[in-house]
PDB file of N, CA, C and O and ligand atoms in Angstrom:
ATOM      1  N   MET A  15      92.546 107.044 100.801  1.00  0.00           N
ATOM      2  CA  MET A  15      93.854 107.096 100.153  1.00  0.00           C
ATOM      3  C   MET A  15      93.748 106.650  98.712  1.00  0.00           C
ATOM      4  O   MET A  15      92.760 106.039  98.314  1.00  0.00           O
ATOM      5  N   ASP A  16      94.733 106.961  97.940  1.00  0.00           N
ATOM      6  CA  ASP A  16      94.764 106.416  96.591  1.00  0.00           C
ATOM      7  C   ASP A  16      96.199 106.109  96.173  1.00  0.00           C
ATOM      8  O   ASP A  16      97.149 106.642  96.736  1.00  0.00           O
ATOM      9  N   ILE A  17      96.313 105.196  95.235  1.00  0.00           N
ATOM     10  CA  ILE A  17      97.610 104.762  94.738  1.00  0.00           C
ATOM     11  C   ILE A  17      97.635 105.019  93.235  1.00  0.00           C
ATOM     12  O   ILE A  17      96.744 104.588  92.521  1.00  0.00           O
ATOM     13  N   LYS A  18      98.637 105.769  92.806  1.00  0.00           N
ATOM     14  CA  LYS A  18      98.800 105.975  91.375  1.00  0.00           C
ATOM     15  C   LYS A  18      99.766 104.919  90.862  1.00  0.00           C
ATOM     16  O   LYS A  18     100.820 104.697  91.452  1.00  0.00           O
ATOM     17  N   CYS A  19      99.407 104.292  89.772  1.00  0.00           N
ATOM     18  CA  CYS A  19     100.268 103.214  89.291  1.00  0.00           C
ATOM     19  C   CYS A  19     100.133 103.015  87.789  1.00  0.00           C
ATOM     20  O   CYS A  19      99.206 103.503  87.159  1.00  0.00           O
ATOM     21  N   CYS A  20     101.090 102.262  87.262  1.00  0.00           N
ATOM     22  CA  CYS A  20     101.081 101.946  85.847  1.00  0.00           C
ATOM     23  C   CYS A  20     100.239 100.691  85.607  1.00  0.00           C
ATOM     24  O   CYS A  20      99.751 100.060  86.543  1.00  0.00           O
ATOM     25  N   LYS A  21     100.096 100.336  84.345  1.00  0.00           N
ATOM     26  CA  LYS A  21      99.303  99.177  83.951  1.00  0.00           C
ATOM     27  C   LYS A  21      99.824  97.884  84.579  1.00  0.00           C
ATOM     28  O   LYS A  21      99.065  97.011  84.961  1.00  0.00           O
ATOM     29  N   GLU A  22     101.153  97.793  84.706  1.00  0.00           N
ATOM     30  CA  GLU A  22     101.781  96.591  85.268  1.00  0.00           C
ATOM     31  C   GLU A  22     101.436  96.400  86.736  1.00  0.00           C
ATOM     32  O   GLU A  22     101.427  95.283  87.239  1.00  0.00           O
ATOM     33  N   HIS A  23     101.208  97.482  87.429  1.00  0.00           N
ATOM     34  CA  HIS A  23     101.053  97.409  88.880  1.00  0.00           C
ATOM     35  C   HIS A  23      99.634  97.658  89.362  1.00  0.00           C
ATOM     36  O   HIS A  23      99.398  97.742  90.553  1.00  0.00           O
ATOM     37  N   VAL A  24      98.694  97.763  88.443  1.00  0.00           N
ATOM     38  CA  VAL A  24      97.323  98.067  88.867  1.00  0.00           C
ATOM     39  C   VAL A  24      96.737  96.940  89.722  1.00  0.00           C
ATOM     40  O   VAL A  24      96.050  97.190  90.714  1.00  0.00           O
ATOM     41  N   GLU A  25      97.067  95.707  89.408  1.00  0.00           N
ATOM     42  CA  GLU A  25      96.530  94.594  90.207  1.00  0.00           C
ATOM     43  C   GLU A  25      97.123  94.578  91.606  1.00  0.00           C
ATOM     44  O   GLU A  25      96.441  94.274  92.580  1.00  0.00           O
ATOM     45  N   LEU A  26      98.393  94.920  91.698  1.00  0.00           N
ATOM     46  CA  LEU A  26      99.043  95.028  93.001  1.00  0.00           C
ATOM     47  C   LEU A  26      98.380  96.121  93.840  1.00  0.00           C
ATOM     48  O   LEU A  26      98.074  95.922  95.016  1.00  0.00           O
ATOM     49  N   ALA A  27      98.141  97.263  93.231  1.00  0.00           N
ATOM     50  CA  ALA A  27      97.496  98.383  93.935  1.00  0.00           C
ATOM     51  C   ALA A  27      96.098  97.992  94.414  1.00  0.00           C
ATOM     52  O   ALA A  27      95.702  98.320  95.529  1.00  0.00           O
ATOM     53  N   ILE A  28      95.359  97.286  93.577  1.00  0.00           N
ATOM     54  CA  ILE A  28      94.021  96.814  93.963  1.00  0.00           C
ATOM     55  C   ILE A  28      94.120  95.895  95.174  1.00  0.00           C
ATOM     56  O   ILE A  28      93.358  96.031  96.133  1.00  0.00           O
ATOM     57  N   ASP A  29      95.083  94.973  95.164  1.00  0.00           N
ATOM     58  CA  ASP A  29      95.283  94.059  96.298  1.00  0.00           C
ATOM     59  C   ASP A  29      95.594  94.824  97.584  1.00  0.00           C
ATOM     60  O   ASP A  29      95.093  94.487  98.653  1.00  0.00           O
ATOM     61  N   VAL A  30      96.427  95.855  97.468  1.00  0.00           N
ATOM     62  CA  VAL A  30      96.806  96.646  98.644  1.00  0.00           C
ATOM     63  C   VAL A  30      95.572  97.330  99.245  1.00  0.00           C
ATOM     64  O   VAL A  30      95.341  97.291 100.451  1.00  0.00           O
ATOM     65  N   ILE A  31      94.763  97.941  98.384  1.00  0.00           N
ATOM     66  CA  ILE A  31      93.549  98.624  98.865  1.00  0.00           C
ATOM     67  C   ILE A  31      92.593  97.614  99.500  1.00  0.00           C
ATOM     68  O   ILE A  31      92.047  97.855 100.585  1.00  0.00           O
ATOM     69  N   VAL A  32      92.387  96.491  98.852  1.00  0.00           N
ATOM     70  CA  VAL A  32      91.458  95.484  99.383  1.00  0.00           C
ATOM     71  C   VAL A  32      91.967  94.956 100.726  1.00  0.00           C
ATOM     72  O   VAL A  32      91.208  94.822 101.685  1.00  0.00           O
ATOM     73  N   ASP A  33      93.263  94.679 100.819  1.00  0.00           N
ATOM     74  CA  ASP A  33      93.849  94.182 102.069  1.00  0.00           C
ATOM     75  C   ASP A  33      93.716  95.196 103.203  1.00  0.00           C
ATOM     76  O   ASP A  33      93.378  94.854 104.329  1.00  0.00           O
ATOM     77  N   GLU A  34      94.000  96.460 102.889  1.00  0.00           N
ATOM     78  CA  GLU A  34      94.033  97.462 103.946  1.00  0.00           C
ATOM     79  C   GLU A  34      92.655  97.968 104.340  1.00  0.00           C
ATOM     80  O   GLU A  34      92.415  98.307 105.492  1.00  0.00           O
ATOM     81  N   TYR A  35      91.750  98.056 103.383  1.00  0.00           N
ATOM     82  CA  TYR A  35      90.459  98.705 103.669  1.00  0.00           C
ATOM     83  C   TYR A  35      89.269  97.764 103.550  1.00  0.00           C
ATOM     84  O   TYR A  35      88.168  98.120 103.937  1.00  0.00           O
ATOM     85  N   GLU A  36      89.497  96.595 102.980  1.00  0.00           N
ATOM     86  CA  GLU A  36      88.431  95.606 102.824  1.00  0.00           C
ATOM     87  C   GLU A  36      87.198  96.179 102.135  1.00  0.00           C
ATOM     88  O   GLU A  36      86.065  95.911 102.514  1.00  0.00           O
ATOM     89  N   VAL A  37      87.464  97.004 101.153  1.00  0.00           N
ATOM     90  CA  VAL A  37      86.386  97.537 100.318  1.00  0.00           C
ATOM     91  C   VAL A  37      86.785  97.352  98.853  1.00  0.00           C
ATOM     92  O   VAL A  37      87.980  97.281  98.542  1.00  0.00           O
ATOM     93  N   PRO A  38      85.803  97.272  97.974  1.00  0.00           N
ATOM     94  CA  PRO A  38      86.154  97.207  96.556  1.00  0.00           C
ATOM     95  C   PRO A  38      86.750  98.535  96.106  1.00  0.00           C
ATOM     96  O   PRO A  38      86.141  99.580  96.312  1.00  0.00           O
ATOM     97  N   PRO A  39      87.927  98.528  95.539  1.00  0.00           N
ATOM     98  CA  PRO A  39      88.570  99.781  95.148  1.00  0.00           C
ATOM     99  C   PRO A  39      87.930 100.404  93.908  1.00  0.00           C
ATOM    100  O   PRO A  39      87.305  99.721  93.105  1.00  0.00           O
ATOM    101  N   VAL A  40      88.105 101.702  93.802  1.00  0.00           N
ATOM    102  CA  VAL A  40      87.676 102.432  92.612  1.00  0.00           C
ATOM    103  C   VAL A  40      88.903 102.650  91.737  1.00  0.00           C
ATOM    104  O   VAL A  40      89.896 103.206  92.194  1.00  0.00           O
ATOM    105  N   VAL A  41      88.845 102.182  90.518  1.00  0.00           N
ATOM    106  CA  VAL A  41      89.971 102.332  89.602  1.00  0.00           C
ATOM    107  C   VAL A  41      89.613 103.375  88.555  1.00  0.00           C
ATOM    108  O   VAL A  41      88.597 103.258  87.878  1.00  0.00           O
ATOM    109  N   GLU A  42      90.434 104.415  88.489  1.00  0.00           N
ATOM    110  CA  GLU A  42      90.199 105.463  87.497  1.00  0.00           C
ATOM    111  C   GLU A  42      91.396 105.571  86.574  1.00  0.00           C
ATOM    112  O   GLU A  42      92.536 105.411  86.992  1.00  0.00           O
ATOM    113  N   LEU A  43      91.105 105.866  85.332  1.00  0.00           N
ATOM    114  CA  LEU A  43      92.156 106.123  84.368  1.00  0.00           C
ATOM    115  C   LEU A  43      92.629 107.566  84.534  1.00  0.00           C
ATOM    116  O   LEU A  43      91.817 108.488  84.590  1.00  0.00           O
ATOM    117  N   LEU A  44      93.928 107.757  84.651  1.00  0.00           N
ATOM    118  CA  LEU A  44      94.457 109.117  84.688  1.00  0.00           C
ATOM    119  C   LEU A  44      94.454 109.674  83.272  1.00  0.00           C
ATOM    120  O   LEU A  44      94.739 108.971  82.320  1.00  0.00           O
ATOM    121  N   THR A  45      94.132 110.964  83.181  1.00  0.00           N
ATOM    122  CA  THR A  45      94.075 111.564  81.850  1.00  0.00           C
ATOM    123  C   THR A  45      94.859 112.875  81.817  1.00  0.00           C
ATOM    124  O   THR A  45      95.092 113.500  82.847  1.00  0.00           O
ATOM    125  N   GLY A  46      95.224 113.280  80.647  1.00  0.00           N
ATOM    126  CA  GLY A  46      95.827 114.593  80.423  1.00  0.00           C
ATOM    127  C   GLY A  46      97.021 114.890  81.302  1.00  0.00           C
ATOM    128  O   GLY A  46      97.958 114.101  81.384  1.00  0.00           O
ATOM    129  N   LYS A  47      96.967 116.029  81.984  1.00  0.00           N
ATOM    130  CA  LYS A  47      98.076 116.506  82.799  1.00  0.00           C
ATOM    131  C   LYS A  47      98.399 115.542  83.942  1.00  0.00           C
ATOM    132  O   LYS A  47      99.553 115.321  84.278  1.00  0.00           O
ATOM    133  N   ASP A  48      97.343 114.978  84.565  1.00  0.00           N
ATOM    134  CA  ASP A  48      97.546 114.029  85.657  1.00  0.00           C
ATOM    135  C   ASP A  48      98.394 112.851  85.208  1.00  0.00           C
ATOM    136  O   ASP A  48      99.295 112.404  85.910  1.00  0.00           O
ATOM    137  N   GLU A  49      98.079 112.350  84.037  1.00  0.00           N
ATOM    138  CA  GLU A  49      98.800 111.183  83.538  1.00  0.00           C
ATOM    139  C   GLU A  49     100.263 111.522  83.292  1.00  0.00           C
ATOM    140  O   GLU A  49     101.162 110.781  83.667  1.00  0.00           O
ATOM    141  N   LEU A  50     100.505 112.673  82.691  1.00  0.00           N
ATOM    142  CA  LEU A  50     101.869 113.039  82.322  1.00  0.00           C
ATOM    143  C   LEU A  50     102.740 113.384  83.522  1.00  0.00           C
ATOM    144  O   LEU A  50     103.946 113.212  83.488  1.00  0.00           O
ATOM    145  N   SER A  51     102.120 113.856  84.605  1.00  0.00           N
ATOM    146  CA  SER A  51     102.918 114.325  85.740  1.00  0.00           C
ATOM    147  C   SER A  51     102.961 113.332  86.893  1.00  0.00           C
ATOM    148  O   SER A  51     103.469 113.650  87.960  1.00  0.00           O
ATOM    149  N   THR A  52     102.423 112.153  86.707  1.00  0.00           N
ATOM    150  CA  THR A  52     102.332 111.193  87.806  1.00  0.00           C
ATOM    151  C   THR A  52     103.161 109.956  87.514  1.00  0.00           C
ATOM    152  O   THR A  52     103.113 109.422  86.406  1.00  0.00           O
ATOM    153  N   ILE A  53     103.908 109.536  88.526  1.00  0.00           N
ATOM    154  CA  ILE A  53     104.775 108.370  88.397  1.00  0.00           C
ATOM    155  C   ILE A  53     104.182 107.220  89.203  1.00  0.00           C
ATOM    156  O   ILE A  53     103.661 107.418  90.296  1.00  0.00           O
ATOM    157  N   CYS A  54     104.283 106.019  88.679  1.00  0.00           N
ATOM    158  CA  CYS A  54     103.842 104.817  89.382  1.00  0.00           C
ATOM    159  C   CYS A  54     104.528 104.716  90.749  1.00  0.00           C
ATOM    160  O   CYS A  54     105.715 104.990  90.852  1.00  0.00           O
ATOM    161  N   GLU A  55     103.764 104.282  91.758  1.00  0.00           N
ATOM    162  CA  GLU A  55     104.351 104.173  93.095  1.00  0.00           C
ATOM    163  C   GLU A  55     105.263 102.952  93.249  1.00  0.00           C
ATOM    164  O   GLU A  55     105.974 102.822  94.233  1.00  0.00           O
ATOM    165  N   TYR A  56     105.213 102.057  92.292  1.00  0.00           N
ATOM    166  CA  TYR A  56     105.977 100.806  92.418  1.00  0.00           C
ATOM    167  C   TYR A  56     107.158 100.717  91.452  1.00  0.00           C
ATOM    168  O   TYR A  56     108.025  99.877  91.595  1.00  0.00           O
ATOM    169  N   CYS A  57     107.147 101.543  90.427  1.00  0.00           N
ATOM    170  CA  CYS A  57     108.289 101.582  89.516  1.00  0.00           C
ATOM    171  C   CYS A  57     108.430 103.039  89.068  1.00  0.00           C
ATOM    172  O   CYS A  57     107.838 103.922  89.671  1.00  0.00           O
ATOM    173  N   ASN A  58     109.192 103.306  88.072  1.00  0.00           N
ATOM    174  CA  ASN A  58     109.436 104.707  87.740  1.00  0.00           C
ATOM    175  C   ASN A  58     108.862 105.152  86.407  1.00  0.00           C
ATOM    176  O   ASN A  58     109.267 106.164  85.864  1.00  0.00           O
ATOM    177  N   ILE A  59     107.888 104.396  85.916  1.00  0.00           N
ATOM    178  CA  ILE A  59     107.296 104.840  84.656  1.00  0.00           C
ATOM    179  C   ILE A  59     106.020 105.647  84.906  1.00  0.00           C
ATOM    180  O   ILE A  59     105.499 105.692  86.018  1.00  0.00           O
ATOM    181  N   THR A  60     105.536 106.265  83.886  1.00  0.00           N
ATOM    182  CA  THR A  60     104.340 107.103  84.006  1.00  0.00           C
ATOM    183  C   THR A  60     103.137 106.300  84.473  1.00  0.00           C
ATOM    184  O   THR A  60     102.870 105.213  83.949  1.00  0.00           O
ATOM    185  N   ALA A  61     102.415 106.816  85.460  1.00  0.00           N
ATOM    186  CA  ALA A  61     101.236 106.136  85.983  1.00  0.00           C
ATOM    187  C   ALA A  61     100.067 106.267  85.007  1.00  0.00           C
ATOM    188  O   ALA A  61      99.897 107.302  84.346  1.00  0.00           O
ATOM    189  N   THR A  62      99.284 105.217  84.927  1.00  0.00           N
ATOM    190  CA  THR A  62      98.114 105.209  84.049  1.00  0.00           C
ATOM    191  C   THR A  62      96.815 105.187  84.852  1.00  0.00           C
ATOM    192  O   THR A  62      95.794 105.698  84.404  1.00  0.00           O
ATOM    193  N   TYR A  63      96.865 104.602  86.046  1.00  0.00           N
ATOM    194  CA  TYR A  63      95.655 104.433  86.844  1.00  0.00           C
ATOM    195  C   TYR A  63      95.774 105.039  88.220  1.00  0.00           C
ATOM    196  O   TYR A  63      96.864 105.150  88.777  1.00  0.00           O
ATOM    197  N   LYS A  64      94.608 105.394  88.765  1.00  0.00           N
ATOM    198  CA  LYS A  64      94.520 105.761  90.168  1.00  0.00           C
ATOM    199  C   LYS A  64      93.574 104.767  90.818  1.00  0.00           C
ATOM    200  O   LYS A  64      92.443 104.577  90.371  1.00  0.00           O
ATOM    201  N   VAL A  65      94.057 104.106  91.858  1.00  0.00           N
ATOM    202  CA  VAL A  65      93.248 103.128  92.580  1.00  0.00           C
ATOM    203  C   VAL A  65      92.966 103.702  93.962  1.00  0.00           C
ATOM    204  O   VAL A  65      93.900 103.998  94.715  1.00  0.00           O
ATOM    205  N   ALA A  66      91.687 103.888  94.292  1.00  0.00           N
ATOM    206  CA  ALA A  66      91.315 104.550  95.536  1.00  0.00           C
ATOM    207  C   ALA A  66      90.373 103.687  96.363  1.00  0.00           C
ATOM    208  O   ALA A  66      89.733 102.770  95.846  1.00  0.00           O
ATOM    209  N   ASN A  67      90.287 104.024  97.652  1.00  0.00           N
ATOM    210  CA  ASN A  67      89.426 103.240  98.538  1.00  0.00           C
ATOM    211  C   ASN A  67      88.050 103.858  98.710  1.00  0.00           C
ATOM    212  O   ASN A  67      87.325 103.557  99.645  1.00  0.00           O
ATOM    213  N   ALA A  68      87.690 104.770  97.871  1.00  0.00           N
ATOM    214  CA  ALA A  68      86.361 105.369  97.922  1.00  0.00           C
ATOM    215  C   ALA A  68      85.921 105.815  96.536  1.00  0.00           C
ATOM    216  O   ALA A  68      86.753 105.971  95.659  1.00  0.00           O
TER     217      ALA A  68
HETATM  218 ZN1   ZN B 129     104.562 100.357  87.904  1.00  0.00          ZN
END
């Protein structure tokens, strides 16, 4: 799974992945079209990061 989130919520997303999967998460910066079309899962601003469990 992955969580798209803004800069404010990236630490929260990392905690969620670590809690649920007990693995170090992979944090990627969203770029271009992905960044513009993706909304943070925790608030309503544009997402900057994707935090994944693989
Ligand atoms: Zn957010």
